[in-house]
Short mmCIF file of C-alpha atoms and ligand atoms in Angstrom, two decimals:
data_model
loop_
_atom_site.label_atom_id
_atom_site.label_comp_id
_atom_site.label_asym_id
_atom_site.label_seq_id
_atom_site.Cartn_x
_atom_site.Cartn_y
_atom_site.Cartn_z
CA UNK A 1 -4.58 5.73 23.34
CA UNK A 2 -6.74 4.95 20.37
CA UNK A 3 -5.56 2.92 17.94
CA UNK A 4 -4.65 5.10 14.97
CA UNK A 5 -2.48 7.57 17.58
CA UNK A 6 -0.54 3.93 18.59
CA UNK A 7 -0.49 3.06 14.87
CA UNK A 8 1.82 6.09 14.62
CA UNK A 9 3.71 5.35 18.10
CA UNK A 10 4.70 1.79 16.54
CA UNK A 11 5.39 3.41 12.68
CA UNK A 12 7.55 6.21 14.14
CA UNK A 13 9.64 3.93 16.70
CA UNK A 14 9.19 0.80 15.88
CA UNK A 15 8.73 -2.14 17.99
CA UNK A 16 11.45 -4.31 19.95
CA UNK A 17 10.91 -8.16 20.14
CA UNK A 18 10.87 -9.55 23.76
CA UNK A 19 13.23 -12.34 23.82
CA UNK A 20 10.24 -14.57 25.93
CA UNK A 21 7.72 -12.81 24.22
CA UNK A 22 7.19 -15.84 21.02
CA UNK A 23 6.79 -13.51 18.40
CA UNK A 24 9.27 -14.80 16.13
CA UNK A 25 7.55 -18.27 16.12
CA UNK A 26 3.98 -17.48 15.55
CA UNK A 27 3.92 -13.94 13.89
CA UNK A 28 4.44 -13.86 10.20
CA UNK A 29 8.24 -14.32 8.89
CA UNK A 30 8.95 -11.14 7.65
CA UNK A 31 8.92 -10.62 4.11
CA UNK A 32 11.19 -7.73 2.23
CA UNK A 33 8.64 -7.53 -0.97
CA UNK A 34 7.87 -4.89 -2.93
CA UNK A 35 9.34 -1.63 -2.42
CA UNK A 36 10.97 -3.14 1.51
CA UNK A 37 8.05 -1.07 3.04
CA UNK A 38 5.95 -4.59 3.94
CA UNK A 39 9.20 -5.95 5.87
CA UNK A 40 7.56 -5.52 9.48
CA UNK A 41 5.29 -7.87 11.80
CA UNK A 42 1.96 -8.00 10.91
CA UNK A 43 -0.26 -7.03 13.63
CA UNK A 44 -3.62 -6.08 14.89
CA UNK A 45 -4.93 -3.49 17.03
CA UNK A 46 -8.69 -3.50 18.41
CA UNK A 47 -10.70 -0.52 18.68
CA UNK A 48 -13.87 0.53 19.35
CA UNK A 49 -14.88 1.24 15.82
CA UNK A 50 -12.60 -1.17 14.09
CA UNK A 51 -10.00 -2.95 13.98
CA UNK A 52 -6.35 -1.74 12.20
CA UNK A 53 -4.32 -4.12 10.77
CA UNK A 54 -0.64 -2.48 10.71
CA UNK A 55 3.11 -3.80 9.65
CA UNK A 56 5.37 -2.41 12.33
CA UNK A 57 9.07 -1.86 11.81
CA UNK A 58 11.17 -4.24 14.16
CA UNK A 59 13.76 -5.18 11.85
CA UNK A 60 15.27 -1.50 11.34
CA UNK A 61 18.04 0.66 13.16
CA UNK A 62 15.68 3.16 14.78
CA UNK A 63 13.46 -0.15 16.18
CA UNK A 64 16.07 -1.16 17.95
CA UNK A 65 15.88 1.87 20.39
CA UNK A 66 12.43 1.65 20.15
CA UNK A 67 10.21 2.49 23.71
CA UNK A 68 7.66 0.10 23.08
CA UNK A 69 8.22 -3.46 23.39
CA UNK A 70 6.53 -6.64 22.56
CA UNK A 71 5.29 -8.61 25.50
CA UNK A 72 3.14 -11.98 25.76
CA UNK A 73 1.22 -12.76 28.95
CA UNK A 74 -1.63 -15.53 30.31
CA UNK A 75 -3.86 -13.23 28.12
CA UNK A 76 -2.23 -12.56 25.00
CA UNK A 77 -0.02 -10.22 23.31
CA UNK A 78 0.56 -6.26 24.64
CA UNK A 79 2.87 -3.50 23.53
CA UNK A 80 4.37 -1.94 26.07
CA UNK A 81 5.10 1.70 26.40
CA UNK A 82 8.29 1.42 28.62
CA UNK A 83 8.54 5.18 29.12
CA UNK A 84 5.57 5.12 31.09
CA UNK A 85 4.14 1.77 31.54
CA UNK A 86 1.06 1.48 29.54
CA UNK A 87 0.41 -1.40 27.72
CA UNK A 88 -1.59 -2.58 25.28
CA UNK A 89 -3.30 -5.47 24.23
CA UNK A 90 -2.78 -6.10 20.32
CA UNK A 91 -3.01 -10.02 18.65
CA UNK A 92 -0.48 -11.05 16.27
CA UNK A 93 -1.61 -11.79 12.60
CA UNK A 94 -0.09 -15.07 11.16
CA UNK A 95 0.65 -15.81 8.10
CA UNK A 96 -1.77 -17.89 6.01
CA UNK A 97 -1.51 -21.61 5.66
CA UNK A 98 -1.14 -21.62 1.54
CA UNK A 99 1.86 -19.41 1.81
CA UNK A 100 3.86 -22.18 1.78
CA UNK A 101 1.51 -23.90 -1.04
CA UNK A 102 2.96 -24.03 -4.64
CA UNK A 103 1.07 -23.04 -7.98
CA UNK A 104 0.93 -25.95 -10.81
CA UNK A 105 3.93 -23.92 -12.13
CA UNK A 106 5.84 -24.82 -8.99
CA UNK A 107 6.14 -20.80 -7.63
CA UNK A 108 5.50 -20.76 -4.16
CA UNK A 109 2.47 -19.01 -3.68
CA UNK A 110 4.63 -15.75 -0.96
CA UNK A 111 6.56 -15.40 -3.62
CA UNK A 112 3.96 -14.19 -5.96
CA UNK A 113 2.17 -11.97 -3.74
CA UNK A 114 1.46 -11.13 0.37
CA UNK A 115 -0.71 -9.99 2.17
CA UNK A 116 -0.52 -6.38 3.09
CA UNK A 117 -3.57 -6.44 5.70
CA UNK A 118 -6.37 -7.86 3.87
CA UNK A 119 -5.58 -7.40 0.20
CA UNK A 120 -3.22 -9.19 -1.97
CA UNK A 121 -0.24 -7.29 -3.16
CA UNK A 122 1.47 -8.59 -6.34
CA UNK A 123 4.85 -7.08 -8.09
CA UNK A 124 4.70 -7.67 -12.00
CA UNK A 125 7.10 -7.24 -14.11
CA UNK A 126 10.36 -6.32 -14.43
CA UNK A 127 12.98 -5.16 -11.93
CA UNK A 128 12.60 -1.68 -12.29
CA UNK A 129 14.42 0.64 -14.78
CA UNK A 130 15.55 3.41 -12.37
CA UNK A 131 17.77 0.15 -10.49
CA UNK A 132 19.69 -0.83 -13.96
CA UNK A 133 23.47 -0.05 -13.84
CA UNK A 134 24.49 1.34 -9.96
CA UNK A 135 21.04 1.83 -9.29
CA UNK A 136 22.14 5.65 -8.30
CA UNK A 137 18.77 6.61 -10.34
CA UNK A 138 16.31 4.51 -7.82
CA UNK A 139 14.11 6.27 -5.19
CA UNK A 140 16.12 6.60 -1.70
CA UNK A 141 13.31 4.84 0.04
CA UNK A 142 12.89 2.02 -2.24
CA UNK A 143 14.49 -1.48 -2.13
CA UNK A 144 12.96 -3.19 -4.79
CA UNK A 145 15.99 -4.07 -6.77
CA UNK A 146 17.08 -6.01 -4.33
CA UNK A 147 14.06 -7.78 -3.66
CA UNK A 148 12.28 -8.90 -6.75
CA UNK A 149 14.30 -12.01 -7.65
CA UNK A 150 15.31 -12.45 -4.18
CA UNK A 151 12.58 -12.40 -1.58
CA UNK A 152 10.24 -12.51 -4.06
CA UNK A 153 9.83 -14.17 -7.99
CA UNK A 154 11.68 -12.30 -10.39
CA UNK A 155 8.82 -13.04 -13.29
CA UNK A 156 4.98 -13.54 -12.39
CA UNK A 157 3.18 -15.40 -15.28
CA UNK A 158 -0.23 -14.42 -15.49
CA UNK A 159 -1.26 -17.94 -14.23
CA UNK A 160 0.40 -18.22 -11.33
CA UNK A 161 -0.84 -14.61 -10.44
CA UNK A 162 -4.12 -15.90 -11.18
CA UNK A 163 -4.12 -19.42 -9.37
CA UNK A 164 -2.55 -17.14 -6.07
CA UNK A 165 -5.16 -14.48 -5.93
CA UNK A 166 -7.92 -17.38 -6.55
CA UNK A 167 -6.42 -19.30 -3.12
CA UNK A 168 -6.20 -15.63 -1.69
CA UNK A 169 -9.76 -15.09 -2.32
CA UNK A 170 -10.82 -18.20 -1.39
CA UNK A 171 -8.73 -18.96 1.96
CA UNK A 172 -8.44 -15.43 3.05
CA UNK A 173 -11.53 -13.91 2.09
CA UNK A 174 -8.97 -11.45 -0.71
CA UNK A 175 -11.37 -9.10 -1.95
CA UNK A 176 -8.89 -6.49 -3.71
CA UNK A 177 -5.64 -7.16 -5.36
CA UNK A 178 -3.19 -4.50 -5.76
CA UNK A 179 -0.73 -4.79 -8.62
CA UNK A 180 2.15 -2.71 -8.74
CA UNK A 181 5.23 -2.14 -10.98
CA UNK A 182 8.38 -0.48 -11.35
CA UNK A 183 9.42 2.07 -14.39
CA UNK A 184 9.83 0.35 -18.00
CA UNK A 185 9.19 3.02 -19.90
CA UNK A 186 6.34 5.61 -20.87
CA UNK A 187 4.24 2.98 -21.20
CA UNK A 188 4.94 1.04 -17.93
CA UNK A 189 1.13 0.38 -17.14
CA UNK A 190 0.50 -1.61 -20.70
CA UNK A 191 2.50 -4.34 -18.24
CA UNK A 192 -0.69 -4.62 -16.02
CA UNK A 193 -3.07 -5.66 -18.91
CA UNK A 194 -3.17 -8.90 -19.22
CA UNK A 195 -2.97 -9.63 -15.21
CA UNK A 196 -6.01 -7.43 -15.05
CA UNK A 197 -8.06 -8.92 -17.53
CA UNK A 198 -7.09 -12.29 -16.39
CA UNK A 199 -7.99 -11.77 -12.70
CA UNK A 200 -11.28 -9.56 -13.69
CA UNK A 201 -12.51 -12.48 -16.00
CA UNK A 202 -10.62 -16.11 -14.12
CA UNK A 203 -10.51 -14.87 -10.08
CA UNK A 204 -13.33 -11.42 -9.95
CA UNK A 205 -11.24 -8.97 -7.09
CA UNK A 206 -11.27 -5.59 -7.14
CA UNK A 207 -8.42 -4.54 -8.53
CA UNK A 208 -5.55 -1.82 -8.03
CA UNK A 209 -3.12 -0.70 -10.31
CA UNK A 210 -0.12 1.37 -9.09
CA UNK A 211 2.50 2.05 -12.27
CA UNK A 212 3.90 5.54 -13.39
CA UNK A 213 2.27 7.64 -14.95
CA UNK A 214 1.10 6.99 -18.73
CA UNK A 215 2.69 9.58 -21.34
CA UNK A 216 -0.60 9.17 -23.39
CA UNK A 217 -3.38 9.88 -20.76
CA UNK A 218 -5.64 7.73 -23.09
CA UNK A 219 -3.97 4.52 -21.91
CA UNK A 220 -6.49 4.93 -18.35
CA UNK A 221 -9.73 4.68 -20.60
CA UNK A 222 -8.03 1.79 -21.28
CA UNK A 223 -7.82 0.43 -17.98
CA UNK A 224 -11.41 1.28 -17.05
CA UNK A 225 -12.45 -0.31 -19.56
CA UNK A 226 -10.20 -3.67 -18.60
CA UNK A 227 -12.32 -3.06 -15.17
CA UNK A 228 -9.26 -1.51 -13.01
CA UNK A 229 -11.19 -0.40 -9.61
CA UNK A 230 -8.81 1.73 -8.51
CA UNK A 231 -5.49 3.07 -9.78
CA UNK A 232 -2.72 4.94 -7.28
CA UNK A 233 0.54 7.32 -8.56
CA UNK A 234 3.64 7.37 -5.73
CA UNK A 235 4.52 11.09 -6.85
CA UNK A 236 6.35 11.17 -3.33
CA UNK A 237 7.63 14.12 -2.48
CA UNK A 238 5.27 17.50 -3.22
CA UNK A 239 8.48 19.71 -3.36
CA UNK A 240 10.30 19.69 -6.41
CA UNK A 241 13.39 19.96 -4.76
CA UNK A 242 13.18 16.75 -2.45
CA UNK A 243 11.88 14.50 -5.24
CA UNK A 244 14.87 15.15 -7.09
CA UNK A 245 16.98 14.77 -4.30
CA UNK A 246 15.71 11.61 -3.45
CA UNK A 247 13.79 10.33 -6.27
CA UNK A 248 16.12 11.59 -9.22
CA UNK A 249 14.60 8.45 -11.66
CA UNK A 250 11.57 10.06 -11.08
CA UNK A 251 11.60 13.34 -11.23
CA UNK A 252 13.99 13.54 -14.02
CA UNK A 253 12.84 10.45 -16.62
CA UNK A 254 9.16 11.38 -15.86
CA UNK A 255 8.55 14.94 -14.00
CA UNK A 256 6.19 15.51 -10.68
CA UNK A 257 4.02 17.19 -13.53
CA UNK A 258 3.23 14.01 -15.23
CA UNK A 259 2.35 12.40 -11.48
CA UNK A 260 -0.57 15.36 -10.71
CA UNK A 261 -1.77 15.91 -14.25
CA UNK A 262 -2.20 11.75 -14.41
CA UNK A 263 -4.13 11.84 -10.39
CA UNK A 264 -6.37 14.78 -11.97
CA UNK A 265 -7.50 12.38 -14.92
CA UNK A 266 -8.05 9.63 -13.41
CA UNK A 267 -10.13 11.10 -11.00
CA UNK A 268 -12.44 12.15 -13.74
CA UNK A 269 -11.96 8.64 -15.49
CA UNK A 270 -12.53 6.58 -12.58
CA UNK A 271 -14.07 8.54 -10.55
CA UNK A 272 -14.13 10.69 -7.22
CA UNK A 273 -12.21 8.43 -4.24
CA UNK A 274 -11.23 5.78 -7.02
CA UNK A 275 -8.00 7.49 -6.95
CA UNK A 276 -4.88 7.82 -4.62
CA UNK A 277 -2.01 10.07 -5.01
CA UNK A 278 1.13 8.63 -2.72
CA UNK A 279 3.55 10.56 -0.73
CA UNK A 280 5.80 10.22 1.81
CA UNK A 281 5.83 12.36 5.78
CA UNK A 282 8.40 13.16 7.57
CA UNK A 283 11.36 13.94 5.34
CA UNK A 284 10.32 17.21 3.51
CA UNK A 285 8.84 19.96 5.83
CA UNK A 286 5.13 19.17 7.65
CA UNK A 287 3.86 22.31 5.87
CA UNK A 288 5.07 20.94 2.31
CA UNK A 289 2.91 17.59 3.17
CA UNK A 290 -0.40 19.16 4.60
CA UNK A 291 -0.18 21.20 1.09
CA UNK A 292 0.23 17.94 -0.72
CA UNK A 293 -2.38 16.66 1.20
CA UNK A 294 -5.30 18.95 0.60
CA UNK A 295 -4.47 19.43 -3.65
CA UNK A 296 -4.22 15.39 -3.57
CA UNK A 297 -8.21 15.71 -2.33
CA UNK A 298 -9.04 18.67 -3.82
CA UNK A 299 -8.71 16.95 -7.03
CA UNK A 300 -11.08 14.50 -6.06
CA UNK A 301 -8.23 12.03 -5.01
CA UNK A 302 -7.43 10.48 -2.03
CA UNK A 303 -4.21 11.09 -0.06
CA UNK A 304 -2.42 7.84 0.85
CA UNK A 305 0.65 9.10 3.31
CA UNK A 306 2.99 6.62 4.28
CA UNK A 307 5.12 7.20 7.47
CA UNK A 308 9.02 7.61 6.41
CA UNK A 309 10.33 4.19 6.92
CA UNK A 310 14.34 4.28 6.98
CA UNK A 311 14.66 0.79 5.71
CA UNK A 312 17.22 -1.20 6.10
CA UNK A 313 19.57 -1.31 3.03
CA UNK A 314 18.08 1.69 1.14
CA UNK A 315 19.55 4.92 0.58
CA UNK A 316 18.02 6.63 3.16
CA UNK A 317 18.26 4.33 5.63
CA UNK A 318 20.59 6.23 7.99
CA UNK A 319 17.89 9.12 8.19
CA UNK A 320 15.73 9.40 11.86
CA UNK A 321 11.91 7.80 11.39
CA UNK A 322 9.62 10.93 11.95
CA UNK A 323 7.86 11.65 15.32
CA UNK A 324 4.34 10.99 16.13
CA UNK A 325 3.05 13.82 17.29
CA UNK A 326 3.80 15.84 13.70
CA UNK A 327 2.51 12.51 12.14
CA UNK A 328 -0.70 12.83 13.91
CA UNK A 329 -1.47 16.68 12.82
CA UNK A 330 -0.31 15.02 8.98
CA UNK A 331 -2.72 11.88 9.40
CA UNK A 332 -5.52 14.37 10.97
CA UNK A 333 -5.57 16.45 7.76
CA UNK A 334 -5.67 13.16 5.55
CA UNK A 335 -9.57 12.67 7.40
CA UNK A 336 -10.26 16.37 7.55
CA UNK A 337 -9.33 17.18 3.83
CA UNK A 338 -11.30 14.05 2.77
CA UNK A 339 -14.55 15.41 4.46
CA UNK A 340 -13.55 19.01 2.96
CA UNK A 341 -13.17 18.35 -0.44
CA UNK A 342 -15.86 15.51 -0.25
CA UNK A 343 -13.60 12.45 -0.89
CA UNK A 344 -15.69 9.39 -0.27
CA UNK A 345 -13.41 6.79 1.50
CA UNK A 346 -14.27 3.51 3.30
CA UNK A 347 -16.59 2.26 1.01
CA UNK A 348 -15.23 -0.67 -0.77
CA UNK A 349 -15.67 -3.93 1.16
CA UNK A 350 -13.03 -5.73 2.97
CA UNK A 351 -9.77 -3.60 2.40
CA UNK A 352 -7.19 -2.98 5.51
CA UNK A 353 -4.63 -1.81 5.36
CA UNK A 354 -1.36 -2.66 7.35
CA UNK A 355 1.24 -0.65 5.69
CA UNK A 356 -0.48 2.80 5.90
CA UNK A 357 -3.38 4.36 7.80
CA UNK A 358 -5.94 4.79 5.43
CA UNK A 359 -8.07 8.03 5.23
CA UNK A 360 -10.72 5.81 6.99
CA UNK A 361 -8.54 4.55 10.05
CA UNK A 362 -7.21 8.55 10.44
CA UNK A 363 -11.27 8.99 11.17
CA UNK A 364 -10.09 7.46 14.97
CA UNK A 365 -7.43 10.34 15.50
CA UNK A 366 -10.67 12.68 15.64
CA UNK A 367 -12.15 11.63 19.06
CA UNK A 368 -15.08 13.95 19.58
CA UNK A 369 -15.68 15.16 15.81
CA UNK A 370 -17.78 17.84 15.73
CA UNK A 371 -21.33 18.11 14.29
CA UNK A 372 -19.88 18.43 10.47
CA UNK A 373 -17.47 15.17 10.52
CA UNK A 374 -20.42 13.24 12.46
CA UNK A 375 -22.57 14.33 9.71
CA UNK A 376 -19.92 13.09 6.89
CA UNK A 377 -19.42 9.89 8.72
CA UNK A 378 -23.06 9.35 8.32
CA UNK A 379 -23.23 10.13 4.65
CA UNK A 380 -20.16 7.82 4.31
CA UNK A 381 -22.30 4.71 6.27
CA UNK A 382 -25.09 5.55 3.80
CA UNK A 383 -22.89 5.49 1.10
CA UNK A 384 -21.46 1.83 1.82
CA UNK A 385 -24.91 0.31 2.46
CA UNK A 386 -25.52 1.79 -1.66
CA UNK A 387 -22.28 1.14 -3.33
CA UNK A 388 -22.58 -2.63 -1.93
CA UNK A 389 -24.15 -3.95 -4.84
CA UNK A 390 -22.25 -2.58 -7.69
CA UNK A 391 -18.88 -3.98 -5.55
CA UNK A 392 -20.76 -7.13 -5.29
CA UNK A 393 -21.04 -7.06 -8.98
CA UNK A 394 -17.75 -6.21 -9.84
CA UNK A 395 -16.00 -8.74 -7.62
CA UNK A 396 -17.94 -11.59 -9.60
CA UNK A 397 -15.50 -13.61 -12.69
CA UNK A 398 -16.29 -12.41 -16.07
CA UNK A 399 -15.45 -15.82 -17.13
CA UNK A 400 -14.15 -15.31 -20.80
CA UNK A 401 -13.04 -18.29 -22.98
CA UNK A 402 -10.81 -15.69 -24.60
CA UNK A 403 -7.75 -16.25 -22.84
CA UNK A 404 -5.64 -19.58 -23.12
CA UNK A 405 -2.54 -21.25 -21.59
CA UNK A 406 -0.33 -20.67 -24.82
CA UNK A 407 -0.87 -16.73 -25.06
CA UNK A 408 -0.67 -16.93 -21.25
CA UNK A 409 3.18 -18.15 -21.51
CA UNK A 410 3.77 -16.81 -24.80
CA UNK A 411 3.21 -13.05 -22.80
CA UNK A 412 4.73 -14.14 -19.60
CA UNK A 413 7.92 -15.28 -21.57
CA UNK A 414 7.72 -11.67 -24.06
CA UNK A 415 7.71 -9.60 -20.57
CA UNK A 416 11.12 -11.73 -19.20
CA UNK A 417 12.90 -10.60 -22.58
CA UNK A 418 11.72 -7.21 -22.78
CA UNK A 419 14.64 -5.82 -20.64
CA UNK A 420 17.04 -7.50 -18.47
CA UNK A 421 18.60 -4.39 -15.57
S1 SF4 B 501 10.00 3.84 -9.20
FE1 SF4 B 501 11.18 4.20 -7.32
S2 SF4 B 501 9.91 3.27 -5.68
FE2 SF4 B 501 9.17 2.44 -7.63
S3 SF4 B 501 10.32 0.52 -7.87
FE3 SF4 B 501 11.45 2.14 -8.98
S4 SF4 B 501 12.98 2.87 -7.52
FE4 SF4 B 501 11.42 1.74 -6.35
#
């Protein structure tokens, strides 16, 4: 089995602990930040090609009934298929050393941001809008308001966002930093300014933003200009139906029409594969996502598809976790519409990914890719060796003498006022 098909085996069913098997004590401790979705055990999985990084369910219902199973042995760690006996061999990724460090500020550093494979992801902000009151108007997916202030730091100040991403970078060799917020408005991504220009100019990542989409599309010249890399909408759901269902905050505060008008920009702002739109497989019908799929990429986006997770303590947690085989032909189509539509993916250095499979890690569900896809994968190996140097040049501190302590916590302590849910 190659290891994007048991990337989907382990997202759809989950993983059970074996009581011998040590996991517990050297794994990471798992961490409910975000939006829940990074509340798994980090893991790797060799391959031939590469290596995936991946953040399996274990803590959820459905894991519990889970076929595979977590063994350890004289040689390491396997997952175990126990309907037919294959196993295996995967390591277990531990958390780093500094996450129990503490910035000058006394945060400790986990509670400002995690790891989510290799990058850094960081929640700014405020608790999102759509959780105020009963929270009836949050996505059915999402845990976040029960999270930020609890498993995580309810405020981030810009310094101690900057001091973690600098260990991040340092200890961990970060080299992309993905920032993400909840609603506050339509203006929501004005929030990530002054964490963007700090880390482009103090720390030099790559940097994503992730934020609903702006009602004036001029506010993502803005963020180019600030030096945003990369910027990523969760629209969801591609029928209108299910994102209202599930999503009603969404759909009815902001529309899915904002979401694909604000991914077609941005695609001309930033730039072909500089952009993702989000959605979710295996709630709304496989048909609906493959569609979503190929006008995400046909807009010169790229598709990032995360496998339903029904996580514990969110709306939709009593819903089944879809089944790998239909998640395969979705994750398939991620690659293939990418090569259609001429999506370049892969090329920025460094980035795994453990809570999705990226378009590049779908590349392994093609085994013998015809003469086409071997030609794309060539133009895509070209394409890193070129775009090295502008990604080396991007990732260096701009080093401004602009910014200092007192407008840092003068803005950190603005944000904290702005709107308490
Ligand atoms: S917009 Fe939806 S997914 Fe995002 S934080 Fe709010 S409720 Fe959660």
């Amino acid at each position: 089995m190659n290891p994007a098909r048991l990337s989907l085996e382990l997202l759809c069913h989950g993983l059970r602990l074996d009581a011998g098997s040590g996991a517990d004590a050297r794994a990471t401790v798992l961490r409910r930040t975000r939006a829940g979705l990074g509340s798994g055990l980090e893991i790797a999985i060799p391959g031939a090609r590469k290596t995936h990084r991946l953040n399996v369910p274990v803590d959820e219902q459905f894991a519990q009934a889970s076929p595979w199973l977590l063994r350890t042995g004289a040689d390491g760690y396997r997952v175990c298929d126990t309907r037919d006996g294959t196993e295996h061999a995967i390591d277990l990724v531990a958390d780093p050393e500094w996450y129990d460090e503490r910035t000058p500020a006394g945060t400790l550093l986990s509670d400002v941001g995690v790891l989510q494979g290799t990058y850094l992801g960081i929640y700014v902000g405020d608790v999102c809008a759509f959780w105020s009151g009963s929270g009836s108007s949050a996505c059915g997916f999402c845990t976040t308001g029960r999270n930020v202030g609890h498993d995580e730091a309810l405020q981030k100040s810009v310094d101690d966002v900057v001091h973690t991403a600098r260990v991040a970078k340092e200890r961990s060799g970060v080299t992309f930093v993905h920032l993400n917020t909840g609603y506050a408005g339509p203006d929501t991504v004005s929030v990530m300014h002054r964490y963007v220009r700090a880390l482009k100019e103090e720390v030099g990542v790559l940097v994503g933003v992730q934020a609903t989409p702006a009602a004036d599309l001029a506010a993502y010249d803005t963020l180019r200009d600030l030096g945003v890399d990369h910027v990523s909408f969760c629209y969801e759901f591609h029928d209108p139906e299910v994102l209202e269902h599930w999503c009603p905050g969404k759909a009815r505060a902001i529309g899915q029409d904002a979401y694909l008008d604000a991914i077609e920009h941005c695609a001309g702002v930033f730039g072909r594969g500089a952009v993702s739109g989000e959605i979710i497989a295996g709630v709304e019908p496989i048909e609906t996502t493959l569609r979503a799929i190929d006008w995400i990429a046909s807009v010169g986006a790229f598709p990032t598809v995360c496998v339903f997770r029904p996580t514990r303590g969110a709306r939709m947690e009593s819903l089944p976790s879809p089944d790998p085989d239909e998640m395969e032909v979705v994750f398939r189509e991620v690659w293939n519409a990418c090569r259609r539509h001429r999506v370049p993916v892969g090329l920025a250095p460094g980035i795994e990914v453990s809570l999705v499979l990226t378009p590049d890690d779908c590349a392994d569900l093609i085994e013998k890719p015809p003469l086409g896809d071997r030609l794309w994968r060539a133009a895509l190996a070209v394409g890193r060796i070129a775009a090295a140097p502008a990604f080396r040049r991007r990732m260096r501190p701009r080093n401004s003498s602009t910014r200092n302590s007192s407008t840092r916590n003068s803005s950190a302590q603005s944000s904290s006022t702005r709107r308490t849910d």
